[in-house]
CSV table of C-alpha atoms in Angstrom, one decimal:
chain,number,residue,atom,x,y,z
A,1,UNK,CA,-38.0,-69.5,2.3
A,2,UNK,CA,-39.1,-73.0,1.2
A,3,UNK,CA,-36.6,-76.1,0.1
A,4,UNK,CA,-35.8,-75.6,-3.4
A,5,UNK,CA,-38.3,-77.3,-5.6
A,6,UNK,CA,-37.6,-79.1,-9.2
A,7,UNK,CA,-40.5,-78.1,-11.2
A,8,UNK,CA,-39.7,-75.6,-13.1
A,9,UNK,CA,-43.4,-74.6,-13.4
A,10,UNK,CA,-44.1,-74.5,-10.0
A,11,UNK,CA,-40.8,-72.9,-9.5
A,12,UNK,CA,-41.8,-69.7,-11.7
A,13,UNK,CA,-45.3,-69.7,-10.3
A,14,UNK,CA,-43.8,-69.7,-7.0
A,15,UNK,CA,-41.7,-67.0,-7.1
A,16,UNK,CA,-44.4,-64.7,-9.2
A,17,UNK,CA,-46.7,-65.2,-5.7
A,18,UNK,CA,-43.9,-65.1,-3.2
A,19,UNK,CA,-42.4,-61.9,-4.2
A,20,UNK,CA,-45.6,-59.3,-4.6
A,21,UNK,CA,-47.3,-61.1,-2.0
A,22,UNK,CA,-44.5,-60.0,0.8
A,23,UNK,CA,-44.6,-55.9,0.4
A,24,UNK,CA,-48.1,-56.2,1.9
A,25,UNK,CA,-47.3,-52.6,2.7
A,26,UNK,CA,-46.7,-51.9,-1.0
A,27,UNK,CA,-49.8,-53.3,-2.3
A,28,UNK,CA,-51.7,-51.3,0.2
A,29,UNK,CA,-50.7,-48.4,-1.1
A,30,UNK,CA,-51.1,-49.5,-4.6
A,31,UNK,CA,-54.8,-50.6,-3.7
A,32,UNK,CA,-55.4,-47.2,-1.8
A,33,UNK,CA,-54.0,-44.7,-4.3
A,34,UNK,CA,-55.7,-46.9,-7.5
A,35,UNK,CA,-59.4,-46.5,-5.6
A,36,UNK,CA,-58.4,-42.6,-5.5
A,37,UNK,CA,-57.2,-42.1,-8.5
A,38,UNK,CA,-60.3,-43.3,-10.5
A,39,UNK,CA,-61.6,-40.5,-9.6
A,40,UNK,CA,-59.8,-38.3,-11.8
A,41,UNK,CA,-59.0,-35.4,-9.0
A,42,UNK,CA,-56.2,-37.0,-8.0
A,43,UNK,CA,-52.5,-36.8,-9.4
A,44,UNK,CA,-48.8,-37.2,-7.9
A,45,UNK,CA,-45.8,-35.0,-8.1
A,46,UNK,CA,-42.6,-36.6,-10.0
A,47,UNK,CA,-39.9,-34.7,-9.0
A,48,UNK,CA,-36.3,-36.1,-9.8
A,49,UNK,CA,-33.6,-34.1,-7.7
A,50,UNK,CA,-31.9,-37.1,-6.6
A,51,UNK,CA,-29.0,-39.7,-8.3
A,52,UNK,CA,-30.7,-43.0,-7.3
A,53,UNK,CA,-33.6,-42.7,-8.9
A,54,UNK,CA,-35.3,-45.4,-11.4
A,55,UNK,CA,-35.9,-45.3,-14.3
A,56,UNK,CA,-39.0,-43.7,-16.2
A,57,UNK,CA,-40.3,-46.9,-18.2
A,58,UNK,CA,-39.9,-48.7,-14.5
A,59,UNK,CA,-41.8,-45.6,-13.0
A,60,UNK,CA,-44.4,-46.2,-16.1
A,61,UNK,CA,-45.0,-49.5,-14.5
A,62,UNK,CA,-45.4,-48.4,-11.0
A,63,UNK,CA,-48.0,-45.8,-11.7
A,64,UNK,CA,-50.2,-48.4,-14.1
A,65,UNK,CA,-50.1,-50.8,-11.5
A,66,UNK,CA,-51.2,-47.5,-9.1
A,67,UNK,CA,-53.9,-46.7,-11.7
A,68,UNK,CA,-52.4,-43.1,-11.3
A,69,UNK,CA,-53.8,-40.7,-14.3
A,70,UNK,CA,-51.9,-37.9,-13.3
A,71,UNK,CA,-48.7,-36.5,-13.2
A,72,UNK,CA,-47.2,-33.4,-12.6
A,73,UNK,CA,-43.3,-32.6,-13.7
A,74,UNK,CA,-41.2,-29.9,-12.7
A,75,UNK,CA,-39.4,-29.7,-16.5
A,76,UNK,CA,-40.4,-31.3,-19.5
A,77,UNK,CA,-38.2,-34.6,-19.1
A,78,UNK,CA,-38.3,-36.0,-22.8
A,79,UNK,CA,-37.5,-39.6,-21.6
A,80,UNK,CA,-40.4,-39.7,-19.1
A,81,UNK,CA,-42.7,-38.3,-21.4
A,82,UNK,CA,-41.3,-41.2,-24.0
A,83,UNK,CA,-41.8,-43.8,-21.4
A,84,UNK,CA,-45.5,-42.8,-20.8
A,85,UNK,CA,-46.7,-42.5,-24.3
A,86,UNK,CA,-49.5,-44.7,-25.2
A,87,UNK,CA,-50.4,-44.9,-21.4
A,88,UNK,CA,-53.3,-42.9,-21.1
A,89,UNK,CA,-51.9,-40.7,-18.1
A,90,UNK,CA,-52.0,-36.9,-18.1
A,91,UNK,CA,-49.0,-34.9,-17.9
A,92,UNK,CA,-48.5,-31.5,-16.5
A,93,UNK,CA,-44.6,-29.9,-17.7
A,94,UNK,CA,-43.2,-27.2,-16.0
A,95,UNK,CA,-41.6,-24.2,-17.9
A,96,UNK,CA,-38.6,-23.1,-15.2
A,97,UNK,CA,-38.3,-19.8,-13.6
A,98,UNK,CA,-34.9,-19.5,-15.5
A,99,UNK,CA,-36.8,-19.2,-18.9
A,100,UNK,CA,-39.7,-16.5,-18.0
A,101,UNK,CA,-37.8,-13.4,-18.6
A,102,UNK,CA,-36.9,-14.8,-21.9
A,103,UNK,CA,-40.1,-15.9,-23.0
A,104,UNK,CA,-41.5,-12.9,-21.8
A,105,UNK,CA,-39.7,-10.6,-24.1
A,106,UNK,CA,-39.1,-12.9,-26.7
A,107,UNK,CA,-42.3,-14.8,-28.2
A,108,UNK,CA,-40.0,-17.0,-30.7
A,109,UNK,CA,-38.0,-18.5,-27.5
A,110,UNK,CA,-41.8,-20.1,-26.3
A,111,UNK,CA,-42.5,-21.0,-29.8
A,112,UNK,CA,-38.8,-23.0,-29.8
A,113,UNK,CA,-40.0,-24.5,-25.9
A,114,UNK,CA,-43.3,-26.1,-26.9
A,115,UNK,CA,-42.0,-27.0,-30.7
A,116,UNK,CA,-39.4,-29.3,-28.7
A,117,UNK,CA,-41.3,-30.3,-25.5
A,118,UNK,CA,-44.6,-30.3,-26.7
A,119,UNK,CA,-45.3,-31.2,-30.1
A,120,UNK,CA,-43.1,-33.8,-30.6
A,121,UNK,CA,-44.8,-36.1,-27.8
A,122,UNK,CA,-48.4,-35.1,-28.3
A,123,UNK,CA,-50.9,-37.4,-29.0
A,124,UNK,CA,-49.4,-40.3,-27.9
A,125,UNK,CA,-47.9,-38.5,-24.1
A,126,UNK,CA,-51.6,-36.7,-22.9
A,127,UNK,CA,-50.2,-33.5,-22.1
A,128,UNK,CA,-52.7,-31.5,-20.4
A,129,UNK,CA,-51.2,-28.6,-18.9
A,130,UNK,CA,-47.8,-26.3,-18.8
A,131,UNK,CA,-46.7,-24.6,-15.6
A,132,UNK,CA,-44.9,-21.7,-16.5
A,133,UNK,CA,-42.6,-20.7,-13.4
A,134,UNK,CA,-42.8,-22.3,-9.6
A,135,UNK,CA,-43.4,-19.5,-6.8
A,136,UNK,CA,-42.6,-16.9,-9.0
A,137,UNK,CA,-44.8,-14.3,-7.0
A,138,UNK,CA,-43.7,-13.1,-3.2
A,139,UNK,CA,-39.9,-14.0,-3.4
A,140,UNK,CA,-39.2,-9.9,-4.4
A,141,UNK,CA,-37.7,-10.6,-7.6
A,142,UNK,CA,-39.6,-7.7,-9.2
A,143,UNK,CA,-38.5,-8.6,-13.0
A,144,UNK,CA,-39.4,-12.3,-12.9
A,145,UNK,CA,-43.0,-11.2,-11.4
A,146,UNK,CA,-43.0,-8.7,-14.2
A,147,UNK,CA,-42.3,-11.2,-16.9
A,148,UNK,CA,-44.5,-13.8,-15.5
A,149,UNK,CA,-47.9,-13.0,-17.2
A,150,UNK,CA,-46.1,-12.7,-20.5
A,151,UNK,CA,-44.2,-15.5,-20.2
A,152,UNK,CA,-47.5,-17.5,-19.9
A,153,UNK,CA,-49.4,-15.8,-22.9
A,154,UNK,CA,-46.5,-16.5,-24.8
A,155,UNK,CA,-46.7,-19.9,-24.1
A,156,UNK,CA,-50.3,-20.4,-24.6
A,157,UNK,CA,-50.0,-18.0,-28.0
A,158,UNK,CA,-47.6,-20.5,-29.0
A,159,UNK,CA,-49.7,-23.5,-28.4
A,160,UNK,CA,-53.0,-21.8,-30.1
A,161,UNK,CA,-50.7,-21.6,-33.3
A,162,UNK,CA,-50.1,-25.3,-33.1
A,163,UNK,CA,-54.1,-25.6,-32.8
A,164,UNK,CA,-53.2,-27.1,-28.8
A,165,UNK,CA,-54.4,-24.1,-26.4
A,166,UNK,CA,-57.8,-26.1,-26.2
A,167,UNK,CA,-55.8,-29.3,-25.4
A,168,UNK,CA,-53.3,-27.7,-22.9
A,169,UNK,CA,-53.6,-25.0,-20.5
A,170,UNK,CA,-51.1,-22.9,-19.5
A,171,UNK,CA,-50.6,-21.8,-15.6
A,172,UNK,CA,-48.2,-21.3,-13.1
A,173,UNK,CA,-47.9,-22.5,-9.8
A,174,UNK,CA,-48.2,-20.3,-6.1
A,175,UNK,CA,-47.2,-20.3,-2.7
A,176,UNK,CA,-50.2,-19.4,-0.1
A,177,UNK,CA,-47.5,-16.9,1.0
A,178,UNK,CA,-48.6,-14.6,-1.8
A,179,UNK,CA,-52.1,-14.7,0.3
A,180,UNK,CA,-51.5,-11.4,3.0
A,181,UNK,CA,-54.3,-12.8,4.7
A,182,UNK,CA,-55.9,-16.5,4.9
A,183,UNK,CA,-57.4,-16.9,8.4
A,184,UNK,CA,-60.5,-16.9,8.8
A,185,UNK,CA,-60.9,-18.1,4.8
A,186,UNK,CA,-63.6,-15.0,4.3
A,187,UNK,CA,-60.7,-12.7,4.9
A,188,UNK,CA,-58.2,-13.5,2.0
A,189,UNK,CA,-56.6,-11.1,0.4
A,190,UNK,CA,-53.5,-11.1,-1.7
A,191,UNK,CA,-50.1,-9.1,-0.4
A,192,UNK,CA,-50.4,-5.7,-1.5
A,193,UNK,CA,-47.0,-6.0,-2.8
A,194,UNK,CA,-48.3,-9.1,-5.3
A,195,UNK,CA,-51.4,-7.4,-6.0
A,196,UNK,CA,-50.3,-5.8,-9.6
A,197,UNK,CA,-49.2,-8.9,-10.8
A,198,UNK,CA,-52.5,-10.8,-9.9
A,199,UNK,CA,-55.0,-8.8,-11.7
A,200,UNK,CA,-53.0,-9.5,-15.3
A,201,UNK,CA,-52.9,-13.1,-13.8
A,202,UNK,CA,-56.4,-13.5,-12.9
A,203,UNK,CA,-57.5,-12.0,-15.9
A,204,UNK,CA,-55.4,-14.4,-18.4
A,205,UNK,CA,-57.0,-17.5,-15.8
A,206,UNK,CA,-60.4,-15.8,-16.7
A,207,UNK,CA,-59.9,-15.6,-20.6
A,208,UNK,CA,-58.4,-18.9,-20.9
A,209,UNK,CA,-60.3,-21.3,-18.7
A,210,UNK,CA,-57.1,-22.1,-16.5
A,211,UNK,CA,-57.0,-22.7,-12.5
A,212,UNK,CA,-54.9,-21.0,-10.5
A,213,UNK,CA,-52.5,-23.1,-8.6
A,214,UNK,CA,-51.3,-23.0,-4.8
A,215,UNK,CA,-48.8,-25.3,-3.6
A,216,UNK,CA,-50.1,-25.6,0.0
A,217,UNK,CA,-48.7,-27.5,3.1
A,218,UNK,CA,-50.3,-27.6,6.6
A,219,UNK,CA,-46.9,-28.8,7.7
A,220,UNK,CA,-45.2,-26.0,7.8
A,221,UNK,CA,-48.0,-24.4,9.7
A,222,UNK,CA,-47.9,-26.7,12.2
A,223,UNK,CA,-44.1,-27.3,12.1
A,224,UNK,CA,-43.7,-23.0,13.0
A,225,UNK,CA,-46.2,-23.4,16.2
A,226,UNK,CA,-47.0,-26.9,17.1
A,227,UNK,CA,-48.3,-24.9,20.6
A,228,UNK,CA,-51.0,-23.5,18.6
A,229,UNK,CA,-52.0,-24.8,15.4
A,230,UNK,CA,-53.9,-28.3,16.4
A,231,UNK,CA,-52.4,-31.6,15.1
A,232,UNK,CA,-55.8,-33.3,14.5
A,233,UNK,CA,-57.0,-29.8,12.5
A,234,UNK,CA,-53.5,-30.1,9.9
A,235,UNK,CA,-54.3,-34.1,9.5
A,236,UNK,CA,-58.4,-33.9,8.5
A,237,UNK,CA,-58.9,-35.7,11.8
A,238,UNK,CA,-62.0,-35.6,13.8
A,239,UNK,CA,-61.7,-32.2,15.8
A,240,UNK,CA,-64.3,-29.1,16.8
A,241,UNK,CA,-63.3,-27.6,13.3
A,242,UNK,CA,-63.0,-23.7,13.2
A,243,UNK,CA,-66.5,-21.1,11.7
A,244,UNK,CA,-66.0,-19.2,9.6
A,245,UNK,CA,-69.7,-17.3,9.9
A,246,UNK,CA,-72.1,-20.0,8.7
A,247,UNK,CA,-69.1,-22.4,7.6
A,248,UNK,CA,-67.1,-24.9,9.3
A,249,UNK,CA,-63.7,-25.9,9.2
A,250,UNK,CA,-62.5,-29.2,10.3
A,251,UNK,CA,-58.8,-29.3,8.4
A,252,UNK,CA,-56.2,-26.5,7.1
A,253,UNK,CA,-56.3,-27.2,3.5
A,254,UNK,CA,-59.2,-26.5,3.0
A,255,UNK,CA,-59.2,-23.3,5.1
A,256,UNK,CA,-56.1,-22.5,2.5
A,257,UNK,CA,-57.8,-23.3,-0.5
A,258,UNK,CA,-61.3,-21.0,0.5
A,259,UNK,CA,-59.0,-18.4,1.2
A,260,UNK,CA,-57.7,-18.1,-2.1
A,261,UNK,CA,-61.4,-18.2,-4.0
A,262,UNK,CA,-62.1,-15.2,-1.0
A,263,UNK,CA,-59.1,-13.5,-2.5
A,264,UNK,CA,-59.9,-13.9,-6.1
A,265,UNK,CA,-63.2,-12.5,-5.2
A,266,UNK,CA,-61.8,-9.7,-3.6
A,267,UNK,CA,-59.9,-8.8,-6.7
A,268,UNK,CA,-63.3,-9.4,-9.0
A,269,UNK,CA,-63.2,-12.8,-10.0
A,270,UNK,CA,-65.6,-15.6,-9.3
A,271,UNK,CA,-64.7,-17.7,-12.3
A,272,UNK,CA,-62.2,-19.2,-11.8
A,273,UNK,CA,-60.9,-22.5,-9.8
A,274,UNK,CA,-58.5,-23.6,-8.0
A,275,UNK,CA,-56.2,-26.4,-8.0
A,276,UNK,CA,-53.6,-27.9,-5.6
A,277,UNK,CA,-50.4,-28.4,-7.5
A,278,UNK,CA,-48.4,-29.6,-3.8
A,279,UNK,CA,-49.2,-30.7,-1.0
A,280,UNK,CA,-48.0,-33.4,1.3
A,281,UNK,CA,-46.2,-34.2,4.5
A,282,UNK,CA,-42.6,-35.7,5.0
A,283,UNK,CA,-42.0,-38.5,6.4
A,284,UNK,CA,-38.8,-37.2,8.6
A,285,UNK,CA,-37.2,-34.3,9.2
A,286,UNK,CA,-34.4,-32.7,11.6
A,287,UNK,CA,-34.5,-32.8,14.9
A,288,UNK,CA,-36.0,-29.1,15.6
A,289,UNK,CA,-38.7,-30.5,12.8
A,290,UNK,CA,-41.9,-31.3,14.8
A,291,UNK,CA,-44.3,-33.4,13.3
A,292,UNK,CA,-42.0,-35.0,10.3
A,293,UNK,CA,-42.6,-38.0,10.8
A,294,UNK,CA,-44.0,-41.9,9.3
A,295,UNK,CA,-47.1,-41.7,11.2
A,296,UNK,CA,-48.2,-38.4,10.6
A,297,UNK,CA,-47.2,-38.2,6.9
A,298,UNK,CA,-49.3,-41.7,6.6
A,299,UNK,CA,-52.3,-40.2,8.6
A,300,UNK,CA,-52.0,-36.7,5.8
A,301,UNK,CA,-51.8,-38.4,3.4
A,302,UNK,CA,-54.1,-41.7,3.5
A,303,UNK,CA,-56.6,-39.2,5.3
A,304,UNK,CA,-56.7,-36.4,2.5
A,305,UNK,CA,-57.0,-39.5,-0.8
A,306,UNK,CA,-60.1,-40.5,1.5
A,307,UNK,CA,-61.7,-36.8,0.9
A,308,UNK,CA,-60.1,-37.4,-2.9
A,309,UNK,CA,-61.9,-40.8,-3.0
A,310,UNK,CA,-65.1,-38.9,-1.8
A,311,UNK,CA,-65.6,-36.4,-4.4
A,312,UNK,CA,-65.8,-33.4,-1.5
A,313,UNK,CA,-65.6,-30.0,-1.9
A,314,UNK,CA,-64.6,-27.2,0.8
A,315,UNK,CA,-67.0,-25.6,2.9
A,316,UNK,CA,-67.4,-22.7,0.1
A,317,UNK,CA,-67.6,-25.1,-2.3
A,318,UNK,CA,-69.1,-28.2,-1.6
A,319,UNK,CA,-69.8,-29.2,-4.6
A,320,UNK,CA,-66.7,-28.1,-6.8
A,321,UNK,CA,-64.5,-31.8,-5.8
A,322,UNK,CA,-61.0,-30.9,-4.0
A,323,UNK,CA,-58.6,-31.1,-7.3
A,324,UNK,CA,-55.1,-32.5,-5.8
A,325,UNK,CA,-51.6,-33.3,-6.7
A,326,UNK,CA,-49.9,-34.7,-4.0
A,327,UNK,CA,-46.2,-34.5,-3.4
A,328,UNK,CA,-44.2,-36.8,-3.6
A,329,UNK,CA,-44.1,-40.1,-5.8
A,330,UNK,CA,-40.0,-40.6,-4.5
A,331,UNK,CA,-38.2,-39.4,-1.9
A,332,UNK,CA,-35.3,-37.1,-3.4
A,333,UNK,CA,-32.3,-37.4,-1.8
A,334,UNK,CA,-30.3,-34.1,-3.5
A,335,UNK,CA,-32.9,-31.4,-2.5
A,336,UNK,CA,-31.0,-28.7,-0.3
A,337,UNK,CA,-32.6,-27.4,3.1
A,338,UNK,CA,-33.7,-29.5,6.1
A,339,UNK,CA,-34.1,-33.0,6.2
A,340,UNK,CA,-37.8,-32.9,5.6
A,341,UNK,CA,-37.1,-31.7,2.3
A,342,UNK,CA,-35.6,-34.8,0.8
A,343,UNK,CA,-38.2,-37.3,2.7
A,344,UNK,CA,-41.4,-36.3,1.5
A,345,UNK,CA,-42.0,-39.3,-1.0
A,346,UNK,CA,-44.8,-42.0,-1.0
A,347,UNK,CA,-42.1,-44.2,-2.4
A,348,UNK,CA,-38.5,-44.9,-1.9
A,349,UNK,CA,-36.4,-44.8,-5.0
A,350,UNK,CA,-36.4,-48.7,-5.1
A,351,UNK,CA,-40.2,-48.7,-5.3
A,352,UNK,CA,-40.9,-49.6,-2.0
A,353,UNK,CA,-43.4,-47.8,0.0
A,354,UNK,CA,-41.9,-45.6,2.6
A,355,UNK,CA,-44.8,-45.9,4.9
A,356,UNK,CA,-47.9,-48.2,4.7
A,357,UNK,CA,-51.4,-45.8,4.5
A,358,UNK,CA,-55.0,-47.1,3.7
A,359,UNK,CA,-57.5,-44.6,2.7
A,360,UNK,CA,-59.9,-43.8,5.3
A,361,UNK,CA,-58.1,-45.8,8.0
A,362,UNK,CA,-55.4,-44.1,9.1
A,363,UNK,CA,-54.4,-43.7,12.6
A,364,UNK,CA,-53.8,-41.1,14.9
A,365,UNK,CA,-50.9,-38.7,14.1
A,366,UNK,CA,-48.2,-38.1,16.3
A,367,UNK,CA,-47.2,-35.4,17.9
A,368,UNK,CA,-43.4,-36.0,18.5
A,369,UNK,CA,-40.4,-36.2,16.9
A,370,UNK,CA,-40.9,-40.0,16.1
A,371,UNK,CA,-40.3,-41.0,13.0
A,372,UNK,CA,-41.6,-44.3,13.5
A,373,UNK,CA,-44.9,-44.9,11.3
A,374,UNK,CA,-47.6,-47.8,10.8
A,375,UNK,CA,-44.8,-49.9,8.7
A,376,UNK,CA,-44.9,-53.5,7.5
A,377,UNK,CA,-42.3,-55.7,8.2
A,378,UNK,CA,-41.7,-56.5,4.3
A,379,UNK,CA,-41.7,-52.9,2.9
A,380,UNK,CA,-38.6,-53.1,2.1
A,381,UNK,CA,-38.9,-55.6,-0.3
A,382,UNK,CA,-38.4,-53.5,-4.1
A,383,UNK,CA,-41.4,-53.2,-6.0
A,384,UNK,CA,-39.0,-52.8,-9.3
A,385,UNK,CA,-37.8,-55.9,-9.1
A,386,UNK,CA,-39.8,-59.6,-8.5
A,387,UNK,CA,-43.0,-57.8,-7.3
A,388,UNK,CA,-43.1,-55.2,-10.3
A,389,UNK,CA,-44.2,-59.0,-12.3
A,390,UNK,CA,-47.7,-58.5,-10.4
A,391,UNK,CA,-48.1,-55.7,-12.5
A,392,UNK,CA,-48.3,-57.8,-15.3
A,393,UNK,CA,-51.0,-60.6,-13.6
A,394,UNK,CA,-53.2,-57.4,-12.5
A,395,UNK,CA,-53.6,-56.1,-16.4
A,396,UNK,CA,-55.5,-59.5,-17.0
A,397,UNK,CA,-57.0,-60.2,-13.7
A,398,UNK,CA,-59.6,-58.1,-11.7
A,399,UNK,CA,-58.6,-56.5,-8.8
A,400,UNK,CA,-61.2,-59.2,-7.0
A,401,UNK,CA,-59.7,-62.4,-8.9
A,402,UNK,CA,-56.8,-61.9,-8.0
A,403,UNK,CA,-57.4,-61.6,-4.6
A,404,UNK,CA,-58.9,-64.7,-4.5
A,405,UNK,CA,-56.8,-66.9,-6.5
A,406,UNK,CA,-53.8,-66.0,-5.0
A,407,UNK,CA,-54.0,-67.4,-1.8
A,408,UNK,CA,-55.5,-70.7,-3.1
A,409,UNK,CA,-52.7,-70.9,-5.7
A,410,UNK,CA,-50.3,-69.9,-2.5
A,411,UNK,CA,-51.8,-72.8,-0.4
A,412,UNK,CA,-51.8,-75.5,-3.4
A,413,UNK,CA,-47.6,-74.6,-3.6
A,414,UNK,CA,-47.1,-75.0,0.1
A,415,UNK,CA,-48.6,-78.8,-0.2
């Protein structure tokens, strides 16, 4: 820190450049999400199952200055969707499993839902989307299954009488673990046990124009036999890649997501595409967690917004651009389960980065139970606070002026 200085000017100019410029790790991360986001297959999980989070105009702020498009909730939070309106980003709600069986036998209860989560916000909150249970297939609750495909045409019957089922489609969101088979990709297959739920499911997808959504994690692929399942293969590093008869397969997610078109397929349908509602890679775990940890999380992550940034498809798809939601913007520190499960955030709740990752340079991941990751020395710094002003300076200035000025403007100050 410099001697104070009396110019009340320089003073204010000062500390607008001293503050943002320090979380070097945070504006990495603001730089390398922003180039990724632009291209419009890219959007973040918000979920907020923790008592320290901020609060959503602050979160507004954060993913402007992130130029993030897209978010995906797991309710219909009325104050976040109040504190993005006018923003331009696109929201995805979330109908929760404890609704389905209600909505499923009851239209009226999904006309009430979307007349008070819906239509009170649209225009100005872009809602895109409605996800209408989480992992409702699989878990053998036979009656919530049941009621799932209902529930969803309930929902969308209610939007089509508000004139909004061309504005916001209606889906629900999977497990791979409904997939019986997913290795090699050409060999998915739904459980058998899931089966009659998926046709009705596929068919609605079909009729409405709707993806169908797998919330997939190589982590937990790799956490169950880190002897077998190649670190390099889970992280989209260089490795030999597994065929798949004329295809190759140099990462997991992808290999996941193939499998479900081959499953789709298998069941009749060709038509219809598939979206990535989770994914990610925590940053730390317990101790029996291999793999959670900074390094590898920053290698996942910075790695897979590269292939984002790149428009690329899978190997059965190459030209059908990966569609992504990554997971998480904060780390949530009320989830129940293992330690992983409350450290999978980009962000700590007081904006700053958890780990610093660049798209398309990140390092090696690490096998061990390390938790120690690529981190900068200053990422502790908040970005809610003083460096949350830069957000302001980078609405007028390009991303290049900026850049530029601000170390010339830092120099002039140290004189």
């Amino acid at each position: 820190e410099g001697a104070a200085d009396d110019d009340s000017t320089n003073n204010g100019v000062r500390r607008l450049l001293a503050a943002p410029a320090r979380p070097r790790a945070a504006l990495a991360l603001l730089r390398c999400v922003g180039t990724v986001s632009a291209q419009q297959k890219f959007g973040i999980n918000y979920g907020q199952i923790a008592n320290n989070l901020p609060d959503p105009t602050q979160v507004a702020s954060l993913l402007r200055s992130m130029n993030v498009n897209r978010v995906k909730l797991y309710d219909a939070d009325p104050k976040v969707l109040t504190a993005f309106a006018n923003t331009g980003v696109e929201f995805i709600i979330s109908v929760g499993n404890e609704n389905l069986q209600t909505m499923a036998t009851s239209p009226g209860a999904a006309r009430q839902w979307v007349a008070q989560h819906v239509q009170p916000f649209i225009p100005a909150t872009r809602i895109t989307g409605i996800i209408v249970g989480n992992e409702v297939l699989g878990n053998n609750d036979t009656a919530m299954a049941a009621s799932l495909v209902p529930a969803m045409q309930a929902v969308y019957d209610a939007l089509a009488a508000l004139g909004l089922s061309g504005r916001v489609t209606v889906s629900s969101a999977h497990s791979v673990n409904v997939l019986a088979s997913s290795f090699p990709p050409s060999s998915g297959a739904f459980q058998e046990g899931v089966a009659q739920y998926v046709r009705p499911l596929l068919d609605f997808h079909s009729k409405t124009g709707s993806p169908f959504l797998i919330n997939a994690y190589p982590f937990f692929a790799y956490k169950g036999s880190p002897a077998s399942v190649s670190l390099p293969y889970v992280l989209f590093q260089p490795n030999a890649g597994v065929r798949d008869g004329g295809l190759v397969y140099d990462n997991m997610l992808y290999a996941q997501i193939d499998a479900v078109y081959a499953a789709m397929k298998a069941m009749g349908h060709t038509d219809i595409g598939v979206r990535v509602s989770e994914t990610g890679w925590p940053s730390k775990g317990d101790e029996d967690e291999v793999g959670a940890t900074a390094q590898n999380a920053a290698a996942y992550n910075g790695n897979l917004m590269q292939r984002i940034a790149m428009g690329q498809g899978t190997p059965l798809k190459p030209s059908v651009p990966i569609d992504v939601f990554v997971f998480a913007l904060f780390n949530e520190n009320m989830k129940p389960g293992p330690a992983s499960e409350r450290n999978y955030g980009l962000f700590y709740p007081n904006g700053s980065p958890v780990y610093a990752i660049n798209a398309g340079t990140a390092g090696s991941g690490d096998g061990g139970g390390s938790s120690v990751g690529r981190f900068d020395p200053y990422s502790s710094q908040s970005m809610f606070s003083a460096a949350s002003r830069l957000v302001a300076v980078r609405r007028r200035l390009s991303s290049l002026t900026l850049l530029l000025v601000l170390p010339v403007l830092s120099a002039l100050l140290a004189c």
